[in-house]
Short mmCIF file of C-alpha atoms in Angstrom, two decimals:
data_model
loop_
_atom_site.label_atom_id
_atom_site.label_comp_id
_atom_site.label_asym_id
_atom_site.label_seq_id
_atom_site.Cartn_x
_atom_site.Cartn_y
_atom_site.Cartn_z
CA ALA A 759 8.85 34.44 2.77
CA THR A 760 5.23 33.83 1.73
CA PHE A 761 4.44 32.75 -1.83
CA PHE A 762 1.10 32.62 -3.63
CA LEU A 763 0.53 30.14 -6.45
CA LYS A 764 -2.40 30.56 -8.85
CA VAL A 765 -3.39 27.75 -11.20
CA LYS A 766 -5.48 28.83 -14.22
CA ASN A 767 -7.27 26.55 -16.69
CA ASN A 768 -7.12 27.97 -20.23
CA SER A 769 -8.74 24.96 -21.89
CA ASN A 770 -12.40 24.33 -22.61
CA SER A 771 -12.51 21.12 -20.58
CA GLU A 772 -12.30 20.31 -16.89
CA GLN A 773 -8.76 19.67 -15.69
CA PHE A 774 -7.49 17.73 -12.69
CA TYR A 775 -4.17 18.37 -11.02
CA HIS A 776 -2.23 17.62 -7.88
CA ILE A 777 0.22 19.99 -6.22
CA TYR A 778 3.14 18.49 -4.30
CA TYR A 779 5.84 19.98 -2.14
CA TYR A 780 9.49 19.00 -2.54
CA ASP A 781 11.28 20.73 0.34
CA ASP A 782 10.38 19.40 3.79
CA ASN A 783 10.43 22.95 5.13
CA ALA A 784 7.65 24.15 2.83
CA THR A 785 4.04 23.44 3.79
CA PHE A 786 0.59 23.95 2.29
CA GLU A 787 -2.06 25.75 4.29
CA ASN A 788 -5.44 23.95 4.26
CA ALA A 789 -4.02 21.21 2.04
CA ASP A 790 -6.33 18.42 0.87
CA LEU A 791 -4.79 15.26 2.31
CA SER A 792 -7.12 13.10 0.22
CA TYR A 793 -4.92 13.45 -2.85
CA THR A 794 -1.29 12.66 -2.13
CA ILE A 795 -0.80 9.35 -3.95
CA ASN A 796 1.96 9.36 -6.57
CA SER A 797 4.41 7.06 -8.34
CA PRO A 798 5.14 4.19 -7.83
CA ALA A 799 2.11 3.58 -5.57
CA ALA A 800 -0.23 4.79 -8.32
CA ALA A 801 0.88 2.05 -10.74
CA ASP A 802 -1.94 -0.04 -12.24
CA ASN A 803 -0.48 -3.48 -11.52
CA ALA A 804 1.34 -2.78 -8.26
CA ILE A 805 -0.04 -3.60 -4.83
CA ALA A 806 0.21 -0.20 -3.14
CA VAL A 807 0.60 -0.61 0.63
CA ALA A 808 -0.42 2.06 3.13
CA SER A 809 0.95 2.27 6.68
CA TYR A 810 -1.01 2.22 9.91
CA VAL A 811 0.07 2.89 13.50
CA THR A 812 1.28 -0.29 15.21
CA ARG A 813 2.27 1.22 18.56
CA PRO A 814 1.76 4.87 19.55
CA SER A 815 4.36 4.83 22.37
CA TRP A 816 7.58 3.08 23.33
CA THR A 817 10.38 2.94 25.90
CA ASP A 818 13.96 3.51 24.75
CA TYR A 819 16.97 1.59 26.07
CA LYS A 820 17.56 4.22 28.78
CA GLY A 821 14.08 3.72 30.20
CA HIS A 822 12.64 6.96 28.80
CA ASN A 823 9.03 6.83 27.59
CA TRP A 824 8.10 8.38 24.25
CA SER A 825 4.98 8.74 22.13
CA TYR A 826 4.07 10.21 18.76
CA SER A 827 2.90 13.81 19.07
CA ILE A 828 0.40 13.41 16.21
CA ASN A 829 -1.51 10.45 14.86
CA ASN A 830 -0.87 8.56 18.08
CA THR A 831 -3.79 6.13 18.04
CA ALA A 832 -3.01 2.50 17.30
CA GLY A 833 -4.76 1.16 14.22
CA THR A 834 -5.16 4.50 12.41
CA ILE A 835 -3.63 5.25 9.01
CA SER A 836 -0.26 6.99 9.44
CA SER A 837 -0.16 10.72 8.71
CA PHE A 838 2.80 10.25 6.35
CA SER A 839 1.04 7.53 4.34
CA SER A 840 -0.23 8.75 0.96
CA ARG A 841 -3.96 9.03 0.38
CA GLY A 842 -5.91 8.26 -2.76
CA PRO A 843 -7.75 8.12 -5.02
CA ARG A 844 -5.60 8.65 -8.09
CA ILE A 845 -6.29 11.70 -10.21
CA ASP A 846 -8.42 9.52 -12.54
CA GLY A 847 -10.57 8.32 -9.62
CA VAL A 848 -9.05 4.84 -9.24
CA LYS A 849 -8.87 3.88 -5.57
CA LYS A 850 -5.30 3.66 -4.26
CA PRO A 851 -3.49 2.47 -2.14
CA ASP A 852 -4.82 -1.09 -2.10
CA ILE A 853 -4.25 -2.40 1.42
CA ALA A 854 -2.83 -1.27 4.77
CA ALA A 855 -0.11 -2.99 6.81
CA PRO A 856 1.83 -2.21 10.02
CA GLY A 857 4.26 0.62 9.28
CA GLN A 858 4.49 3.05 12.20
CA GLY A 859 6.12 2.17 15.50
CA ILE A 860 7.84 -0.92 14.08
CA ILE A 861 10.59 -2.41 16.28
CA SER A 862 13.09 -4.41 14.27
CA ALA A 863 16.80 -5.22 14.08
CA ARG A 864 18.96 -2.10 14.15
CA ASP A 865 21.01 -1.46 11.03
CA LYS A 866 24.74 -1.00 11.54
CA ILE A 867 24.63 2.51 10.02
CA VAL A 868 22.52 3.74 12.96
CA THR A 869 25.04 5.19 15.42
CA TRP A 870 24.59 4.05 19.01
CA PRO A 871 24.97 5.80 21.36
CA GLY A 872 24.20 8.86 19.25
CA SER A 873 21.55 11.11 17.78
CA GLU A 874 18.94 8.35 17.47
CA ASP A 875 19.09 7.13 21.08
CA ASP A 876 15.39 7.89 21.59
CA TYR A 877 14.50 5.15 19.10
CA VAL A 878 17.02 2.47 20.19
CA ILE A 879 15.41 -0.46 22.03
CA ASP A 880 17.12 -2.73 24.58
CA ASN A 881 17.50 -6.43 23.78
CA ASP A 882 16.56 -7.91 27.15
CA GLY A 883 13.67 -5.62 28.06
CA VAL A 884 15.65 -4.14 30.97
CA ASN A 885 15.86 -0.49 29.93
CA ASP A 886 18.87 0.42 32.04
CA GLY A 887 21.02 2.11 29.41
CA GLU A 888 23.61 -0.63 29.60
CA GLY A 889 22.77 -2.50 26.41
CA PRO A 890 23.15 -4.45 24.30
CA ALA A 891 20.56 -2.54 22.29
CA ASP A 892 20.31 -4.02 18.82
CA TYR A 893 16.75 -2.99 18.01
CA LEU A 894 15.36 0.23 16.58
CA LEU A 895 11.91 1.78 16.34
CA SER A 896 11.14 3.16 12.89
CA GLN A 897 8.29 4.07 10.60
CA GLY A 898 7.39 4.45 6.94
CA THR A 899 5.60 2.75 4.09
CA SER A 900 9.01 1.13 3.62
CA MET A 901 8.13 -0.78 6.80
CA ALA A 902 4.61 -1.68 5.63
CA CYS A 903 5.55 -2.87 2.13
CA PRO A 904 7.94 -5.66 3.26
CA ILE A 905 5.23 -6.99 5.59
CA ALA A 906 2.77 -7.21 2.69
CA ALA A 907 5.46 -8.72 0.45
CA GLY A 908 6.25 -11.28 3.13
CA ALA A 909 2.56 -12.14 3.37
CA GLY A 910 2.50 -12.78 -0.38
CA ALA A 911 5.59 -14.99 -0.12
CA LEU A 912 4.01 -16.93 2.74
CA LEU A 913 0.91 -17.60 0.63
CA MET A 914 3.03 -18.87 -2.27
CA GLU A 915 5.05 -21.06 0.07
CA SER A 916 1.88 -22.64 1.44
CA ASN A 917 0.36 -23.21 -2.02
CA SER A 918 2.85 -23.64 -4.88
CA SER A 919 0.15 -23.06 -7.52
CA LEU A 920 0.20 -19.38 -6.54
CA LYS A 921 3.77 -18.96 -7.81
CA GLY A 922 3.68 -17.00 -11.04
CA ASN A 923 0.00 -16.28 -10.40
CA PRO A 924 -0.05 -12.70 -9.05
CA GLU A 925 -3.79 -12.19 -9.57
CA SER A 926 -4.62 -15.02 -7.17
CA VAL A 927 -2.21 -13.63 -4.57
CA ARG A 928 -3.80 -10.17 -4.88
CA ASN A 929 -7.27 -11.67 -4.61
CA ALA A 930 -6.38 -13.65 -1.47
CA LEU A 931 -4.92 -10.57 0.25
CA PHE A 932 -7.73 -8.21 -0.75
CA GLN A 933 -10.69 -10.50 -0.10
CA THR A 934 -9.51 -11.35 3.41
CA ALA A 935 -8.50 -7.87 4.57
CA SER A 936 -10.62 -6.09 7.17
CA ASN A 937 -13.15 -4.69 4.66
CA ASN A 938 -14.07 -8.16 3.35
CA GLY A 939 -13.30 -7.46 -0.30
CA GLU A 940 -14.88 -3.99 -0.41
CA GLN A 941 -12.65 -1.01 -1.27
CA ASN A 942 -13.08 2.56 -0.06
CA ASN A 943 -11.01 5.75 0.05
CA THR A 944 -10.35 5.62 3.82
CA ASP A 945 -8.52 2.35 4.40
CA TRP A 946 -9.09 0.79 0.94
CA TYR A 947 -9.46 -3.02 1.08
CA GLY A 948 -8.62 -2.68 4.75
CA TYR A 949 -5.97 -4.00 7.08
CA LEU A 950 -3.88 -7.00 6.05
CA ASN A 951 -4.85 -10.28 7.77
CA VAL A 952 -2.33 -13.00 6.93
CA LEU A 953 -4.10 -15.79 8.81
CA ASN A 954 -7.36 -15.10 6.99
CA ALA A 955 -5.50 -15.10 3.67
CA LEU A 956 -3.90 -18.48 4.44
CA ASN A 957 -7.26 -19.97 5.35
CA TYR A 958 -8.76 -18.48 2.18
CA ILE A 959 -6.28 -20.10 -0.20
CA ALA A 960 -6.56 -23.39 1.68
CA SER A 961 -10.25 -23.47 0.73
CA THR A 962 -10.01 -22.15 -2.84
CA THR A 963 -8.10 -23.05 -6.00
CA PRO A 964 -6.49 -20.29 -8.08
CA SER A 965 -8.44 -19.92 -11.30
CA SER A 966 -5.87 -18.31 -13.56
CA THR A 967 -2.93 -20.07 -15.19
CA PRO A 968 0.58 -18.65 -14.63
CA THR A 969 1.57 -16.61 -17.67
CA PRO A 970 5.11 -15.34 -18.26
CA LEU A 971 4.89 -11.57 -18.59
CA THR A 972 8.00 -10.98 -20.69
CA SER A 973 8.03 -14.03 -22.95
CA PRO A 974 6.05 -14.97 -26.08
CA THR A 975 2.89 -16.98 -25.46
CA PRO A 976 3.32 -20.64 -26.54
CA THR A 977 1.09 -21.54 -29.48
CA SER A 978 0.32 -25.20 -28.75
CA SER A 979 -1.72 -26.62 -25.89
CA PRO A 980 -0.01 -29.73 -24.51
CA THR A 981 -1.86 -31.79 -21.95
CA PRO A 982 -0.12 -32.25 -18.59
CA GLY A 983 1.95 -35.39 -18.40
CA GLY A 984 3.74 -37.32 -21.14
CA ASN A 985 6.94 -39.19 -21.81
CA GLY A 986 9.11 -36.46 -23.32
CA PHE A 987 12.56 -35.70 -21.89
CA LEU A 988 15.04 -32.85 -22.20
CA SER A 989 18.39 -32.10 -20.57
CA GLY A 990 21.30 -29.71 -20.83
CA THR A 991 24.19 -28.01 -19.08
CA VAL A 992 25.00 -24.45 -18.02
CA TYR A 993 28.55 -23.06 -17.99
CA ASP A 994 30.09 -19.74 -17.01
CA GLN A 995 32.03 -17.48 -19.36
CA ASP A 996 35.28 -19.25 -18.43
CA ASN A 997 33.78 -22.56 -19.58
CA PHE A 998 33.35 -24.03 -16.09
CA PRO A 999 30.15 -25.83 -15.01
CA LEU A 1000 27.82 -23.47 -13.17
CA GLU A 1001 26.06 -24.93 -10.13
CA GLY A 1002 22.86 -23.49 -8.64
CA VAL A 1003 21.39 -22.01 -11.81
CA THR A 1004 17.58 -22.05 -11.58
CA VAL A 1005 16.21 -23.50 -14.81
CA THR A 1006 12.46 -23.01 -15.29
CA ILE A 1007 10.33 -24.65 -17.97
CA ILE A 1008 6.93 -23.13 -18.79
CA GLY A 1009 4.25 -24.63 -21.00
CA ASN A 1010 0.64 -23.64 -21.59
CA SER A 1011 -0.71 -25.74 -18.74
CA SER A 1012 2.33 -26.73 -16.70
CA SER A 1013 5.57 -25.38 -15.28
CA ASP A 1014 8.51 -26.69 -13.27
CA SER A 1015 11.95 -25.59 -12.12
CA ILE A 1016 15.19 -27.19 -10.96
CA ASP A 1017 18.69 -26.03 -9.97
CA THR A 1018 21.73 -27.25 -11.86
CA ASN A 1019 24.06 -29.64 -10.02
CA GLU A 1020 27.84 -29.33 -9.55
CA ASP A 1021 28.33 -30.37 -13.18
CA GLY A 1022 25.97 -27.65 -14.40
CA TYR A 1023 23.51 -30.38 -15.45
CA TYR A 1024 19.71 -30.23 -15.41
CA GLU A 1025 16.89 -32.39 -16.80
CA PHE A 1026 13.09 -32.48 -17.11
CA TYR A 1027 11.08 -35.60 -17.82
CA ASP A 1028 7.46 -36.78 -18.24
CA LEU A 1029 6.86 -33.84 -20.58
CA ALA A 1030 3.89 -33.60 -22.94
CA ALA A 1031 4.44 -32.69 -26.58
CA GLY A 1032 4.28 -28.96 -27.23
CA ASP A 1033 6.10 -25.64 -27.09
CA TYR A 1034 8.00 -24.56 -23.98
CA ILE A 1035 9.97 -21.59 -22.66
CA LEU A 1036 13.19 -22.27 -20.75
CA THR A 1037 14.66 -19.56 -18.50
CA TYR A 1038 18.08 -19.64 -16.83
CA GLU A 1039 18.67 -17.44 -13.77
CA LYS A 1040 21.39 -17.07 -11.13
CA ASP A 1041 22.20 -14.11 -8.89
CA GLY A 1042 25.04 -12.05 -10.30
CA TYR A 1043 24.65 -13.43 -13.83
CA GLN A 1044 22.79 -12.26 -16.90
CA GLY A 1045 19.75 -14.47 -17.42
CA GLN A 1046 18.84 -16.19 -20.66
CA THR A 1047 15.69 -17.56 -22.31
CA ARG A 1048 15.22 -20.33 -24.87
CA ASN A 1049 12.08 -21.34 -26.81
CA ILE A 1050 11.89 -25.04 -27.68
CA SER A 1051 9.42 -27.49 -29.24
CA LEU A 1052 9.14 -31.06 -28.01
CA GLY A 1053 7.58 -33.90 -29.98
CA GLU A 1054 5.56 -36.76 -28.54
CA GLY A 1055 7.96 -38.97 -26.54
CA GLU A 1056 10.97 -37.00 -27.83
CA THR A 1057 14.34 -36.94 -26.04
CA LEU A 1058 15.92 -33.53 -26.58
CA GLY A 1059 19.40 -32.28 -25.68
CA ILE A 1060 19.69 -28.51 -25.28
CA GLU A 1061 22.90 -26.83 -26.41
CA THR A 1062 25.17 -25.66 -23.58
CA ILE A 1063 23.99 -22.37 -22.10
CA THR A 1064 26.67 -19.84 -21.13
CA LEU A 1065 25.82 -17.25 -18.47
CA GLU A 1066 27.99 -14.15 -18.17
CA LEU A 1067 28.72 -12.30 -14.94
CA ILE A 1068 27.04 -8.95 -14.44
CA GLU A 1069 29.70 -6.31 -13.92
CA ARG A 1070 28.91 -4.15 -10.90
CA GLY A 1071 29.53 -0.45 -10.62
CA SER A 1072 29.81 2.12 -7.84
CA ILE A 1073 28.85 5.70 -7.06
CA SER A 1074 30.93 7.68 -4.57
CA GLY A 1075 31.54 11.30 -3.76
CA HIS A 1076 31.35 14.05 -1.18
CA ILE A 1077 28.61 16.08 0.49
CA VAL A 1078 29.56 19.75 0.89
CA ASN A 1079 27.82 22.95 1.94
CA THR A 1080 27.69 26.12 -0.14
CA LYS A 1081 31.13 27.09 1.17
CA GLY A 1082 32.64 23.81 0.04
CA ASP A 1083 33.03 22.45 3.56
CA PRO A 1084 32.23 18.76 4.16
CA VAL A 1085 28.83 17.87 5.62
CA GLU A 1086 29.20 15.04 8.12
CA SER A 1087 26.51 12.47 9.04
CA ALA A 1088 24.18 13.35 6.18
CA LYS A 1089 21.75 10.50 5.65
CA MET A 1090 22.10 9.17 2.12
CA LYS A 1091 19.49 7.16 0.24
CA LEU A 1092 20.04 5.64 -3.20
CA LYS A 1093 17.05 4.55 -5.29
CA GLY A 1094 17.16 2.62 -8.57
CA VAL A 1095 14.64 4.00 -11.05
CA THR A 1096 13.95 0.75 -12.94
CA THR A 1097 15.03 -1.97 -10.50
CA LYS A 1098 13.70 -0.31 -7.32
CA THR A 1099 17.10 -0.88 -5.69
CA LEU A 1100 17.30 0.88 -2.32
CA PHE A 1101 20.48 1.45 -0.29
CA ASN A 1102 21.22 3.69 2.69
CA THR A 1103 24.44 5.09 4.09
CA SER A 1104 25.75 8.29 5.69
CA SER A 1105 28.61 10.67 5.00
CA ASP A 1106 31.76 10.51 7.14
CA ALA A 1107 33.74 13.34 8.74
CA ASP A 1108 35.12 14.29 5.31
CA GLY A 1109 31.66 14.27 3.77
CA PHE A 1110 32.55 11.12 1.85
CA PHE A 1111 29.99 8.47 0.92
CA GLU A 1112 30.02 5.39 -1.33
CA PHE A 1113 27.51 2.95 -2.82
CA THR A 1114 29.01 -0.23 -4.29
CA ASP A 1115 27.92 -3.40 -6.05
CA LEU A 1116 25.46 -1.55 -8.30
CA ASP A 1117 23.85 -2.75 -11.51
CA ALA A 1118 23.65 -0.54 -14.58
CA ASN A 1119 20.68 1.74 -13.96
CA THR A 1120 19.52 5.30 -13.43
CA TYR A 1121 19.81 6.16 -9.74
CA VAL A 1122 18.46 9.00 -7.62
CA ILE A 1123 20.63 9.87 -4.61
CA ILE A 1124 18.95 11.86 -1.83
CA ALA A 1125 20.83 13.58 1.01
CA ASN A 1126 19.12 14.67 4.24
CA LYS A 1127 20.49 16.39 7.33
CA LYS A 1128 18.77 18.42 10.02
CA GLY A 1129 19.22 22.13 9.39
CA TYR A 1130 19.79 21.64 5.67
CA LYS A 1131 17.50 21.49 2.68
CA ARG A 1132 17.17 18.06 1.20
CA SER A 1133 19.34 17.67 -1.89
CA SER A 1134 19.26 15.08 -4.64
CA LYS A 1135 21.12 14.11 -7.78
CA THR A 1136 20.26 11.74 -10.64
CA VAL A 1137 23.10 9.53 -11.87
CA ILE A 1138 23.10 7.30 -14.96
CA LEU A 1139 25.44 4.38 -14.26
CA LYS A 1140 26.67 2.06 -16.99
CA GLU A 1141 27.60 -1.58 -16.38
CA GLY A 1142 30.80 -1.80 -14.33
CA GLU A 1143 31.20 2.00 -14.21
CA GLU A 1144 32.74 3.78 -11.21
CA LYS A 1145 31.33 7.29 -10.96
CA GLU A 1146 32.29 10.14 -8.61
CA ILE A 1147 29.90 13.00 -7.84
CA GLU A 1148 29.52 15.98 -5.52
CA ILE A 1149 26.28 16.97 -3.80
CA LYS A 1150 25.83 20.46 -2.36
CA MET A 1151 23.47 21.11 0.55
CA LYS A 1152 22.04 24.51 1.46
CA LYS A 1153 21.02 25.67 4.91
CA ALA A 1154 17.27 25.38 5.44
CA LYS A 1155 15.00 28.38 5.80
CA LYS A 1156 11.46 28.19 7.14
CA THR A 1157 9.02 28.79 4.29
CA VAL A 1158 5.21 28.92 4.32
CA LEU A 1159 3.46 28.29 1.00
CA ARG A 1160 -0.17 29.33 0.53
CA VAL A 1161 -2.17 27.91 -2.37
CA THR A 1162 -5.21 29.74 -3.74
CA PRO A 1163 -7.52 28.65 -6.58
#
């Protein structure tokens, strides 16, 4: 069927709007590809990463040669990568990284041999179909973002003063990208260059001071160095010492961190007088924060901190068609709305799927299978909750959508 959509402005002021498609089988005719950026890439304080073509062709493990039918020139922005600017004119994304034609370790959920054979890559370079073939060619901004994140981690590892200083990390990445600090609406700050960024931070000193984003700002201004001392212990909810808890102390002009030992003990010394924030973090446990004041030369013992385990939940269920029959091998993606958790799985012969070890959150579960319309369901999961759901998938029909002013 053909549908016509008319958008009318009844206000007295100019309005801006974007139109998006939800179903993969619906397309816009003469769509403006310059305006496809949306959440979360449009966020003010996020580094939005675009994808560019890394390799336009490849050889699978059977020796067959393949290439992308569109956008098959290395170094060009991927066709699937969102374009800016935002609706308010702000230039987004921020930077481009390799994201199309990426060869990496093959996830265990990718069946081999199977439907994705064309993208499976041999280990030894001898494409004889014998294997082992533990690599896979893939694409997406989900490939480009980890590369940019890894670049940021590498910068912080090479210069510890960058930790907790996101503005300096952003500046190093943007100033050394291929556009030399200039931003446009074609490739934005340009293509990521990690070596240039490393050389840049080696020759500059970050100007801003790390500031905790979720904690009150200390009121005093201690000078670095002193003879103050504080110590304490961290226990679990069963009153046993908790080893490996990262304890971080943050003052106005200094910060430090240490992991608790086997007795749950930690200490900081040579501290200047002033106000500090202590944070306690360990994977799988609920973190805690303490605000303390330390006098000149004071020795302070902190009361025992107790960290409680985070109870994990699960979401499971079945994928069925409109007749109630199970849909096998549907690709399932789970996204956390607030934590940005991302998990993938697929339905079995009975249409069953399961996501485990989940924090309390609102999740969006998306199901895809060739020949079916994409289906999704939003699930609110409480701490430790086990929830069962059913997702129905409809057969896909080819639809053309025309948009007129």
